[in-house]
Amino acid sequence: MCGIVGYIGNEQAAPILMEELARLEYRGYDSAGIAVLSEEGICLTKTRGKLQALRNKLAAGMPKGYSGIGHTRWATHGAPSDVNAHPHLDQKGQVAVVHNGIIENYQALRKELQAKGCVFQSQTDTEVVPQLLAQFLQAGEALLPALLKTLDRLRGAYALGILVQEAPDCLIAARKGSPLVVGVADTGNYIASDIPAVLPYTRRVYLLDEGEIALVYGDHVEIYSEWGERVDKKIYEVTWSVDAAERGGYDHFMLKEIFEQPKAIRDTLQPRIRQGRIRLEEAGLTEEYLAGVQRVVLIACGTASHACMVGRVAIEQLARVPVEWDVASEFRYRNPILYPEDLLIVVSQSGETADTLAALRLAREKGCKVLAITNVVGSTIAREADRVLYTWAGPEIAVASTKAYLTQLLCLYLVAIEMAYVKGKLSDETYARYIQELETLPDKAQTVLTSTEPEHALAKRFCHCRDIFFIGRGLDYAAAMEASLKLKEISYIHSEAMASGELKHGTIALIEEGVPVVALSTQGQVAEKLHSNIREVKARGAVVICIAYGDSSLEDGIADHLLYIPRTDDLFAPLLSVIPAQLFAYYCAIERGYDPDKPRNLAKSVTVE
Ligand code: G6P
């Protein structure tokens, strides 16, 4: 997500902040800024756009000063713009703050501060932090107590870098839920959300733990607990290369992003569940609106279209509303029948895919209301849609989509469950049970990631096969589509996904001795039917890999290999069953000697037709 940097020491801060920010560019961002404490006070420079835009703004002269903070922003609250870019100041310009994460109670805090006469410049959740801290300082509190009182008021997740005019010899770093490190060197000390930012200067860092606060001086660092007690911390020596550090120690972005999935699920889910209710009003999906929806049309490309296949089943099964599904490139050219009352949902990680955007425009021309489910705030699709439900997956860098897919599924499940509930199709008990189960999914996803050994071992065994087939029924079929796409796009092994009942109408002709078939087997209702299909391929020599619940009642000997996932409601199984498939695809690419982050012929964002 966003990047935080800071410096205090003997050198000019601004060039160091710019270099640190450059080290975080790989993370993806839409605006950037720095604040330097100069003799005249806090000097702020920020802009929408890339670091080059910030450099251009600074070309007339860098602010002079020996301490400062900087930020690259990936918009969450408030569109990408100069004013929403960080750092943010209190209204007197004496406290500057950069922030990663989401302050969940910012609206309440903002109202409270406005009632006391505070004027806000931006739409961000962050701006409450400098305003609040400034209030405590102006009331005569010393720095640390004022800070503790400020942090105590914040709900949600944050990593903060703070510059205070009244305390020119120190920088503040505070962490809760979002990572932050303090780099230590002879000529000064650094703060950063990610280790790569400080690596040009030092390999010695303090890794702040949950709730910890650091007062960073030019020549020493003091670390405190969230209760204000001094903490004695060991310095961590970074042994990774700069290149590996950008990937957080993972060999590839794809693997890093696969491992970020539990967090992505949590971040997407948590803000939408309050007091046992799914809340989607942020996207204009009020009870009244959802209750009136008569038909849903789901449109997307690639991985996002596979998320829509799951969404189609979920919405139809739960809400009993007819759903049409199509890929955007087909939809736009078939003169689709659309009614103004339809809810058209476009799903797009980037928010820029040309075909999806064209489908959105077509639907709006026909008078439909369009809901966008996207990962990029301020993207074209987000701006042109009538309503937006954001997936909070964070920037996805690997071309092969992983964490974005999971969060797209989650948003579609939330729409399906809430629509079903307000239409009276779900009992209170079932609704509560679904919500409870959704809340367990980050931990269950984490369980799947406990060991990657089984997937790696299977990849070693099968990576040289010519074809690998994926089969399943119902939601397993929808998940199989994505599993198969992952494999072919990064390993270049030919792969097809089939509704397993369709095998006998053609594809079974391709099954011969030793051909691997991956059977997704999570849907209890059709388990026996799937088992028959597995027997059909086994009878022709296929080697069968089953992805199934750890406690599932698979028939003896039906699978040659098993990849287990924790049990969940069958409805949510695609969220877990795709993870072993992502890992299998990743390791097949590695074993074949390909770079999974840069598959040939593919682009992350396809902005041409
Ligand atoms: C490209 C990417 C895929 C992605 C698809 C749709 O093909 O390589 O990973 O699923 O575009 O992109 P979107 O940004 O609209 O989700």
CSV table of N, CA and C in Angstrom, one decimal, residues 345-480:
chain,number,residue,atom,x,y,z
A,345,ILE,N,-22.8,-5.1,-12.6
A,345,ILE,CA,-21.6,-5.0,-11.7
A,345,ILE,C,-20.4,-5.3,-12.6
A,346,VAL,N,-19.5,-4.3,-12.7
A,346,VAL,CA,-18.2,-4.6,-13.4
A,346,VAL,C,-17.2,-4.8,-12.4
A,347,VAL,N,-16.3,-5.8,-12.6
A,347,VAL,CA,-15.3,-6.1,-11.7
A,347,VAL,C,-13.9,-6.0,-12.4
A,348,SER,N,-13.0,-5.2,-11.7
A,348,SER,CA,-11.7,-5.0,-12.4
A,348,SER,C,-10.7,-4.6,-11.3
A,349,GLN,N,-9.6,-5.4,-11.2
A,349,GLN,CA,-8.6,-5.1,-10.3
A,349,GLN,C,-8.0,-3.7,-10.6
A,350,SER,N,-7.6,-3.4,-11.8
A,350,SER,CA,-6.9,-2.2,-12.1
A,350,SER,C,-7.9,-1.0,-12.3
A,351,GLY,N,-9.1,-1.3,-12.6
A,351,GLY,CA,-10.1,-0.2,-12.9
A,351,GLY,C,-9.8,0.5,-14.2
A,352,GLU,N,-9.0,-0.1,-15.1
A,352,GLU,CA,-8.6,0.5,-16.3
A,352,GLU,C,-8.8,-0.4,-17.5
A,353,THR,N,-9.2,-1.6,-17.4
A,353,THR,CA,-9.3,-2.5,-18.5
A,353,THR,C,-10.3,-2.0,-19.6
A,354,ALA,N,-9.8,-1.9,-20.8
A,354,ALA,CA,-10.5,-1.2,-21.9
A,354,ALA,C,-11.9,-1.8,-22.1
A,355,ASP,N,-11.9,-3.2,-22.2
A,355,ASP,CA,-13.2,-3.8,-22.5
A,355,ASP,C,-14.2,-3.6,-21.4
A,356,THR,N,-13.7,-3.7,-20.2
A,356,THR,CA,-14.6,-3.6,-19.0
A,356,THR,C,-15.1,-2.2,-19.0
A,357,LEU,N,-14.3,-1.2,-19.2
A,357,LEU,CA,-14.7,0.2,-19.2
A,357,LEU,C,-15.7,0.4,-20.3
A,358,ALA,N,-15.5,-0.2,-21.5
A,358,ALA,CA,-16.5,0.0,-22.6
A,358,ALA,C,-17.8,-0.6,-22.2
A,359,ALA,N,-17.8,-1.7,-21.5
A,359,ALA,CA,-19.0,-2.4,-21.1
A,359,ALA,C,-19.8,-1.5,-20.1
A,360,LEU,N,-19.0,-0.9,-19.2
A,360,LEU,CA,-19.6,0.0,-18.3
A,360,LEU,C,-20.3,1.2,-19.0
A,361,ARG,N,-19.6,1.8,-20.0
A,361,ARG,CA,-20.1,2.9,-20.7
A,361,ARG,C,-21.4,2.6,-21.4
A,362,LEU,N,-21.4,1.4,-22.0
A,362,LEU,CA,-22.5,0.9,-22.8
A,362,LEU,C,-23.7,0.8,-21.8
A,363,ALA,N,-23.5,0.2,-20.7
A,363,ALA,CA,-24.6,0.0,-19.7
A,363,ALA,C,-25.1,1.3,-19.3
A,364,ARG,N,-24.3,2.2,-19.0
A,364,ARG,CA,-24.7,3.5,-18.6
A,364,ARG,C,-25.5,4.2,-19.7
A,365,GLU,N,-25.1,4.1,-20.9
A,365,GLU,CA,-25.9,4.7,-22.0
A,365,GLU,C,-27.3,4.1,-22.0
A,366,LYS,N,-27.4,2.8,-21.7
A,366,LYS,CA,-28.7,2.2,-21.7
A,366,LYS,C,-29.5,2.4,-20.4
A,367,GLY,N,-28.9,3.3,-19.6
A,367,GLY,CA,-29.7,3.8,-18.4
A,367,GLY,C,-29.5,2.9,-17.2
A,368,CYS,N,-28.6,1.9,-17.2
A,368,CYS,CA,-28.4,1.1,-16.0
A,368,CYS,C,-27.5,1.8,-15.0
A,369,LYS,N,-27.7,1.4,-13.8
A,369,LYS,CA,-26.8,1.8,-12.7
A,369,LYS,C,-25.7,0.8,-12.6
A,370,VAL,N,-24.5,1.3,-12.6
A,370,VAL,CA,-23.3,0.4,-12.6
A,370,VAL,C,-22.6,0.5,-11.3
A,371,LEU,N,-22.4,-0.7,-10.7
A,371,LEU,CA,-21.6,-0.8,-9.5
A,371,LEU,C,-20.2,-1.4,-10.0
A,372,ALA,N,-19.1,-0.7,-9.6
A,372,ALA,CA,-17.8,-1.2,-9.9
A,372,ALA,C,-17.2,-1.8,-8.6
A,373,ILE,N,-16.6,-3.0,-8.8
A,373,ILE,CA,-15.8,-3.6,-7.7
A,373,ILE,C,-14.4,-3.5,-8.2
A,374,THR,N,-13.6,-2.7,-7.6
A,374,THR,CA,-12.2,-2.4,-8.1
A,374,THR,C,-11.2,-2.2,-7.0
A,375,ASN,N,-10.0,-2.4,-7.3
A,375,ASN,CA,-8.9,-2.3,-6.3
A,375,ASN,C,-8.2,-0.9,-6.3
A,376,VAL,N,-8.5,-0.1,-7.3
A,376,VAL,CA,-7.8,1.1,-7.5
A,376,VAL,C,-8.7,2.4,-7.4
A,377,VAL,N,-8.5,3.1,-6.2
A,377,VAL,CA,-9.3,4.3,-6.0
A,377,VAL,C,-8.9,5.3,-7.0
A,378,GLY,N,-9.9,5.9,-7.6
A,378,GLY,CA,-9.7,7.0,-8.6
A,378,GLY,C,-9.4,6.5,-9.9
A,379,SER,N,-9.5,5.2,-10.2
A,379,SER,CA,-9.3,4.6,-11.5
A,379,SER,C,-10.4,5.1,-12.4
A,380,THR,N,-10.3,4.9,-13.7
A,380,THR,CA,-11.3,5.4,-14.6
A,380,THR,C,-12.6,4.7,-14.3
A,381,ILE,N,-12.6,3.4,-14.1
A,381,ILE,CA,-13.8,2.6,-13.9
A,381,ILE,C,-14.4,3.1,-12.6
A,382,ALA,N,-13.6,3.4,-11.6
A,382,ALA,CA,-14.2,3.9,-10.3
A,382,ALA,C,-14.8,5.2,-10.5
A,383,ARG,N,-14.2,6.0,-11.3
A,383,ARG,CA,-14.8,7.4,-11.5
A,383,ARG,C,-16.1,7.4,-12.4
A,384,GLU,N,-16.1,6.5,-13.3
A,384,GLU,CA,-17.3,6.5,-14.2
A,384,GLU,C,-18.5,5.7,-13.7
A,385,ALA,N,-18.2,4.8,-12.8
A,385,ALA,CA,-19.3,4.0,-12.2
A,385,ALA,C,-20.2,4.8,-11.4
A,386,ASP,N,-21.5,4.4,-11.2
A,386,ASP,CA,-22.4,5.1,-10.3
A,386,ASP,C,-22.0,4.8,-8.8
A,387,ARG,N,-21.6,3.6,-8.6
A,387,ARG,CA,-21.3,3.2,-7.2
A,387,ARG,C,-20.0,2.4,-7.2
A,388,VAL,N,-19.2,2.5,-6.1
A,388,VAL,CA,-18.0,1.7,-6.1
A,388,VAL,C,-17.9,0.9,-4.8
A,389,LEU,N,-17.5,-0.3,-4.9
A,389,LEU,CA,-17.2,-1.1,-3.7
A,389,LEU,C,-15.7,-1.5,-3.9
A,390,TYR,N,-14.8,-1.0,-3.0
A,390,TYR,CA,-13.4,-1.2,-3.2
A,390,TYR,C,-13.0,-2.6,-2.6
A,391,THR,N,-12.1,-3.2,-3.3
A,391,THR,CA,-11.4,-4.4,-2.7
A,391,THR,C,-10.2,-3.8,-2.1
A,392,TRP,N,-10.0,-4.1,-0.8
A,392,TRP,CA,-8.8,-3.5,-0.1
A,392,TRP,C,-7.6,-4.6,-0.2
A,393,ALA,N,-7.2,-4.9,-1.4
A,393,ALA,CA,-6.1,-5.9,-1.5
A,393,ALA,C,-4.8,-5.3,-1.4
A,394,GLY,N,-4.7,-3.9,-1.6
A,394,GLY,CA,-3.4,-3.3,-1.7
A,394,GLY,C,-2.9,-3.5,-3.1
A,395,PRO,N,-1.8,-2.8,-3.5
A,395,PRO,CA,-1.3,-2.9,-4.9
A,395,PRO,C,-1.0,-4.3,-5.2
A,396,GLU,N,-1.4,-4.7,-6.4
A,396,GLU,CA,-1.0,-6.0,-6.9
A,396,GLU,C,0.0,-5.8,-8.0
A,397,ILE,N,1.2,-6.3,-7.8
A,397,ILE,CA,2.2,-6.0,-8.8
A,397,ILE,C,2.5,-7.2,-9.7
A,398,ALA,N,2.4,-8.4,-9.3
A,398,ALA,CA,2.6,-9.6,-10.2
A,398,ALA,C,1.5,-9.5,-11.2
A,399,VAL,N,1.8,-9.9,-12.4
A,399,VAL,CA,0.8,-9.9,-13.5
A,399,VAL,C,-0.3,-10.9,-13.2
A,400,ALA,N,0.1,-12.0,-12.7
A,400,ALA,CA,-1.0,-13.0,-12.4
A,400,ALA,C,-1.7,-12.6,-11.1
A,401,SER,N,-3.0,-12.4,-11.2
A,401,SER,CA,-3.8,-11.9,-10.1
A,401,SER,C,-4.0,-13.0,-9.1
A,402,THR,N,-3.8,-12.6,-7.8
A,402,THR,CA,-4.0,-13.6,-6.7
A,402,THR,C,-4.9,-13.0,-5.7
A,403,LYS,N,-4.3,-12.0,-4.9
A,403,LYS,CA,-5.0,-11.5,-3.8
A,403,LYS,C,-6.2,-10.6,-4.3
A,404,ALA,N,-6.1,-10.0,-5.5
A,404,ALA,CA,-7.3,-9.2,-6.0
A,404,ALA,C,-8.5,-10.2,-6.2
A,405,TYR,N,-8.2,-11.4,-6.7
A,405,TYR,CA,-9.3,-12.3,-7.0
A,405,TYR,C,-10.0,-12.7,-5.7
A,406,LEU,N,-9.3,-13.0,-4.7
A,406,LEU,CA,-9.9,-13.3,-3.4
A,406,LEU,C,-10.8,-12.2,-2.9
A,407,THR,N,-10.3,-11.0,-3.0
A,407,THR,CA,-11.1,-9.9,-2.4
A,407,THR,C,-12.3,-9.6,-3.4
A,408,GLN,N,-12.2,-9.9,-4.6
A,408,GLN,CA,-13.3,-9.7,-5.5
A,408,GLN,C,-14.4,-10.7,-5.2
A,409,LEU,N,-14.0,-11.9,-4.9
A,409,LEU,CA,-15.0,-12.9,-4.5
A,409,LEU,C,-15.7,-12.4,-3.2
A,410,LEU,N,-14.9,-11.9,-2.3
A,410,LEU,CA,-15.4,-11.5,-1.0
A,410,LEU,C,-16.5,-10.4,-1.2
A,411,CYS,N,-16.2,-9.4,-2.0
A,411,CYS,CA,-17.2,-8.4,-2.3
A,411,CYS,C,-18.4,-8.9,-2.9
A,412,LEU,N,-18.3,-9.9,-3.8
A,412,LEU,CA,-19.5,-10.5,-4.4
A,412,LEU,C,-20.3,-11.3,-3.4
A,413,TYR,N,-19.6,-12.0,-2.5
A,413,TYR,CA,-20.3,-12.7,-1.5
A,413,TYR,C,-21.1,-11.8,-0.6
A,414,LEU,N,-20.4,-10.6,-0.3
A,414,LEU,CA,-21.1,-9.7,0.6
A,414,LEU,C,-22.4,-9.2,0.0
A,415,VAL,N,-22.3,-8.8,-1.3
A,415,VAL,CA,-23.5,-8.4,-2.1
A,415,VAL,C,-24.6,-9.5,-2.1
A,416,ALA,N,-24.1,-10.7,-2.4
A,416,ALA,CA,-25.1,-11.8,-2.5
A,416,ALA,C,-25.8,-12.0,-1.2
A,417,ILE,N,-25.0,-12.1,-0.1
A,417,ILE,CA,-25.6,-12.4,1.2
A,417,ILE,C,-26.6,-11.3,1.7
A,418,GLU,N,-26.1,-10.0,1.5
A,418,GLU,CA,-26.9,-8.9,2.0
A,418,GLU,C,-28.2,-8.8,1.1
A,419,MET,N,-28.1,-9.0,-0.2
A,419,MET,CA,-29.2,-9.0,-1.1
A,419,MET,C,-30.2,-10.1,-0.7
A,420,ALA,N,-29.7,-11.2,-0.4
A,420,ALA,CA,-30.6,-12.3,0.0
A,420,ALA,C,-31.3,-12.0,1.3
A,421,TYR,N,-30.6,-11.4,2.2
A,421,TYR,CA,-31.2,-11.2,3.5
A,421,TYR,C,-32.3,-10.1,3.4
A,422,VAL,N,-32.0,-9.0,2.7
A,422,VAL,CA,-33.0,-8.0,2.7
A,422,VAL,C,-34.2,-8.4,1.8
A,423,LYS,N,-34.0,-9.4,1.0
A,423,LYS,CA,-35.1,-9.9,0.2
A,423,LYS,C,-35.9,-11.0,1.0
A,424,GLY,N,-35.5,-11.3,2.2
A,424,GLY,CA,-36.2,-12.2,3.0
A,424,GLY,C,-35.9,-13.7,2.6
A,425,LYS,N,-34.8,-13.9,1.9
A,425,LYS,CA,-34.5,-15.3,1.4
A,425,LYS,C,-33.6,-16.0,2.4
A,426,LEU,N,-33.1,-15.3,3.4
A,426,LEU,CA,-32.2,-16.0,4.4
A,426,LEU,C,-32.7,-15.7,5.8
A,427,SER,N,-32.7,-16.8,6.6
A,427,SER,CA,-33.2,-16.6,8.0
A,427,SER,C,-32.1,-15.9,8.8
A,428,ASP,N,-32.5,-15.3,9.9
A,428,ASP,CA,-31.5,-14.6,10.7
A,428,ASP,C,-30.4,-15.5,11.1
A,429,GLU,N,-30.7,-16.8,11.4
A,429,GLU,CA,-29.7,-17.8,11.8
A,429,GLU,C,-28.6,-18.0,10.7
A,430,THR,N,-29.2,-18.2,9.5
A,430,THR,CA,-28.3,-18.5,8.3
A,430,THR,C,-27.4,-17.3,8.1
A,431,TYR,N,-28.0,-16.1,8.1
A,431,TYR,CA,-27.3,-14.9,7.9
A,431,TYR,C,-26.1,-14.8,8.9
A,432,ALA,N,-26.5,-15.0,10.2
A,432,ALA,CA,-25.5,-14.9,11.2
A,432,ALA,C,-24.4,-15.9,11.0
A,433,ARG,N,-24.8,-17.1,10.6
A,433,ARG,CA,-23.8,-18.2,10.4
A,433,ARG,C,-22.8,-17.8,9.3
A,434,TYR,N,-23.4,-17.2,8.2
A,434,TYR,CA,-22.5,-16.8,7.1
A,434,TYR,C,-21.5,-15.8,7.5
A,435,ILE,N,-22.0,-14.8,8.3
A,435,ILE,CA,-21.1,-13.8,8.7
A,435,ILE,C,-20.0,-14.3,9.6
A,436,GLN,N,-20.4,-15.2,10.5
A,436,GLN,CA,-19.4,-15.8,11.4
A,436,GLN,C,-18.4,-16.6,10.6
A,437,GLU,N,-18.8,-17.3,9.6
A,437,GLU,CA,-17.9,-18.1,8.8
A,437,GLU,C,-17.0,-17.2,7.9
A,438,LEU,N,-17.5,-16.1,7.4
A,438,LEU,CA,-16.7,-15.2,6.7
A,438,LEU,C,-15.6,-14.7,7.5
A,439,GLU,N,-15.9,-14.4,8.8
A,439,GLU,CA,-14.9,-13.9,9.7
A,439,GLU,C,-13.8,-14.9,10.0
A,440,THR,N,-14.0,-16.2,9.8
A,440,THR,CA,-13.0,-17.1,10.1
A,440,THR,C,-12.0,-17.3,8.9
A,441,LEU,N,-12.4,-16.7,7.7
A,441,LEU,CA,-11.7,-17.0,6.5
A,441,LEU,C,-10.2,-16.5,6.5
A,442,PRO,N,-9.9,-15.3,7.0
A,442,PRO,CA,-8.5,-15.0,7.0
A,442,PRO,C,-7.6,-16.0,7.7
A,443,ASP,N,-8.1,-16.6,8.8
A,443,ASP,CA,-7.3,-17.6,9.6
A,443,ASP,C,-7.3,-18.9,8.8
A,444,LYS,N,-8.4,-19.2,8.1
A,444,LYS,CA,-8.3,-20.4,7.3
A,444,LYS,C,-7.4,-20.3,6.1
A,445,ALA,N,-7.4,-19.1,5.5
A,445,ALA,CA,-6.5,-18.9,4.4
A,445,ALA,C,-5.0,-19.0,4.9
A,446,GLN,N,-4.8,-18.5,6.1
A,446,GLN,CA,-3.5,-18.6,6.7
A,446,GLN,C,-3.1,-20.1,6.9
A,447,THR,N,-4.1,-20.9,7.3
A,447,THR,CA,-3.8,-22.3,7.5
A,447,THR,C,-3.3,-23.0,6.2
A,448,VAL,N,-4.0,-22.6,5.1
A,448,VAL,CA,-3.6,-23.2,3.8
A,448,VAL,C,-2.1,-22.8,3.5
A,449,LEU,N,-1.7,-21.7,4.0
A,449,LEU,CA,-0.4,-21.2,3.7
A,449,LEU,C,0.7,-21.7,4.6
A,450,THR,N,0.3,-22.5,5.6
A,450,THR,CA,1.2,-22.9,6.6
A,450,THR,C,2.4,-23.6,6.0
A,451,SER,N,2.1,-24.5,5.0
A,451,SER,CA,3.3,-25.1,4.4
A,451,SER,C,3.0,-25.2,2.9
A,452,THR,N,4.0,-24.8,2.1
A,452,THR,CA,3.8,-24.9,0.6
A,452,THR,C,4.5,-26.1,0.1
A,453,GLU,N,5.0,-27.0,1.0
A,453,GLU,CA,5.7,-28.2,0.5
A,453,GLU,C,4.9,-29.1,-0.4
A,454,PRO,N,3.6,-29.4,0.0
A,454,PRO,CA,2.8,-30.3,-0.8
A,454,PRO,C,2.6,-29.8,-2.3
A,455,GLU,N,2.4,-28.5,-2.4
A,455,GLU,CA,2.2,-27.9,-3.8
A,455,GLU,C,3.5,-28.0,-4.5
A,456,HIS,N,4.6,-27.7,-3.8
A,456,HIS,CA,5.9,-27.7,-4.4
A,456,HIS,C,6.3,-29.1,-4.9
A,457,ALA,N,6.0,-30.0,-4.1
A,457,ALA,CA,6.4,-31.4,-4.4
A,457,ALA,C,5.6,-31.9,-5.7
A,458,LEU,N,4.3,-31.5,-5.7
A,458,LEU,CA,3.5,-31.9,-6.9
A,458,LEU,C,4.0,-31.1,-8.1
A,459,ALA,N,4.4,-29.9,-8.0
A,459,ALA,CA,4.9,-29.1,-9.1
A,459,ALA,C,6.1,-29.8,-9.7
A,460,LYS,N,7.0,-30.2,-8.8
A,460,LYS,CA,8.2,-30.9,-9.3
A,460,LYS,C,7.8,-32.1,-10.1
A,461,ARG,N,6.8,-32.8,-9.6
A,461,ARG,CA,6.4,-34.1,-10.3
A,461,ARG,C,5.8,-33.8,-11.6
A,462,PHE,N,4.9,-32.7,-11.7
A,462,PHE,CA,4.1,-32.6,-12.9
A,462,PHE,C,4.5,-31.4,-13.8
A,463,CYS,N,5.5,-30.7,-13.5
A,463,CYS,CA,5.7,-29.5,-14.2
A,463,CYS,C,6.2,-29.7,-15.7
A,464,HIS,N,6.5,-30.9,-16.0
A,464,HIS,CA,6.9,-31.2,-17.4
A,464,HIS,C,5.8,-31.8,-18.2
A,465,CYS,N,4.6,-31.9,-17.7
A,465,CYS,CA,3.5,-32.5,-18.4
A,465,CYS,C,3.1,-31.5,-19.5
A,466,ARG,N,2.5,-32.0,-20.6
A,466,ARG,CA,2.1,-31.2,-21.7
A,466,ARG,C,0.7,-30.5,-21.4
A,467,ASP,N,-0.2,-31.3,-20.8
A,467,ASP,CA,-1.5,-30.7,-20.5
A,467,ASP,C,-1.8,-31.1,-19.0
A,468,ILE,N,-2.6,-30.1,-18.4
A,468,ILE,CA,-3.1,-30.4,-17.0
A,468,ILE,C,-4.6,-30.0,-17.1
A,469,PHE,N,-5.5,-30.8,-16.7
A,469,PHE,CA,-6.9,-30.5,-16.7
A,469,PHE,C,-7.4,-30.2,-15.3
A,470,PHE,N,-8.3,-29.3,-15.2
A,470,PHE,CA,-9.0,-29.0,-13.9
A,470,PHE,C,-10.5,-29.3,-14.0
A,471,ILE,N,-11.0,-30.0,-13.1
A,471,ILE,CA,-12.5,-30.3,-13.2
A,471,ILE,C,-13.1,-30.0,-11.8
A,472,GLY,N,-14.4,-29.7,-11.9
A,472,GLY,CA,-15.3,-29.5,-10.7
A,472,GLY,C,-16.7,-29.3,-11.2
A,473,ARG,N,-17.6,-29.2,-10.2
A,473,ARG,CA,-19.0,-28.9,-10.4
A,473,ARG,C,-19.4,-27.7,-9.6
A,474,GLY,N,-20.3,-26.9,-10.2
A,474,GLY,CA,-20.9,-25.8,-9.4
A,474,GLY,C,-19.7,-24.8,-9.1
A,475,LEU,N,-19.7,-24.4,-7.8
A,475,LEU,CA,-18.6,-23.4,-7.5
A,475,LEU,C,-17.2,-24.0,-7.7
A,476,ASP,N,-17.1,-25.3,-7.6
A,476,ASP,CA,-15.7,-25.9,-7.9
A,476,ASP,C,-15.4,-25.7,-9.3
A,477,TYR,N,-16.3,-25.7,-10.2
A,477,TYR,CA,-16.1,-25.4,-11.6
A,477,TYR,C,-15.6,-24.0,-11.8
A,478,ALA,N,-16.3,-23.1,-11.2
A,478,ALA,CA,-15.9,-21.7,-11.3
A,478,ALA,C,-14.5,-21.5,-10.7
A,479,ALA,N,-14.2,-22.1,-9.6
A,479,ALA,CA,-12.8,-22.0,-9.1
A,479,ALA,C,-11.8,-22.6,-10.0
A,480,ALA,N,-12.2,-23.8,-10.6
A,480,ALA,CA,-11.3,-24.5,-11.5
A,480,ALA,C,-10.9,-23.6,-12.7
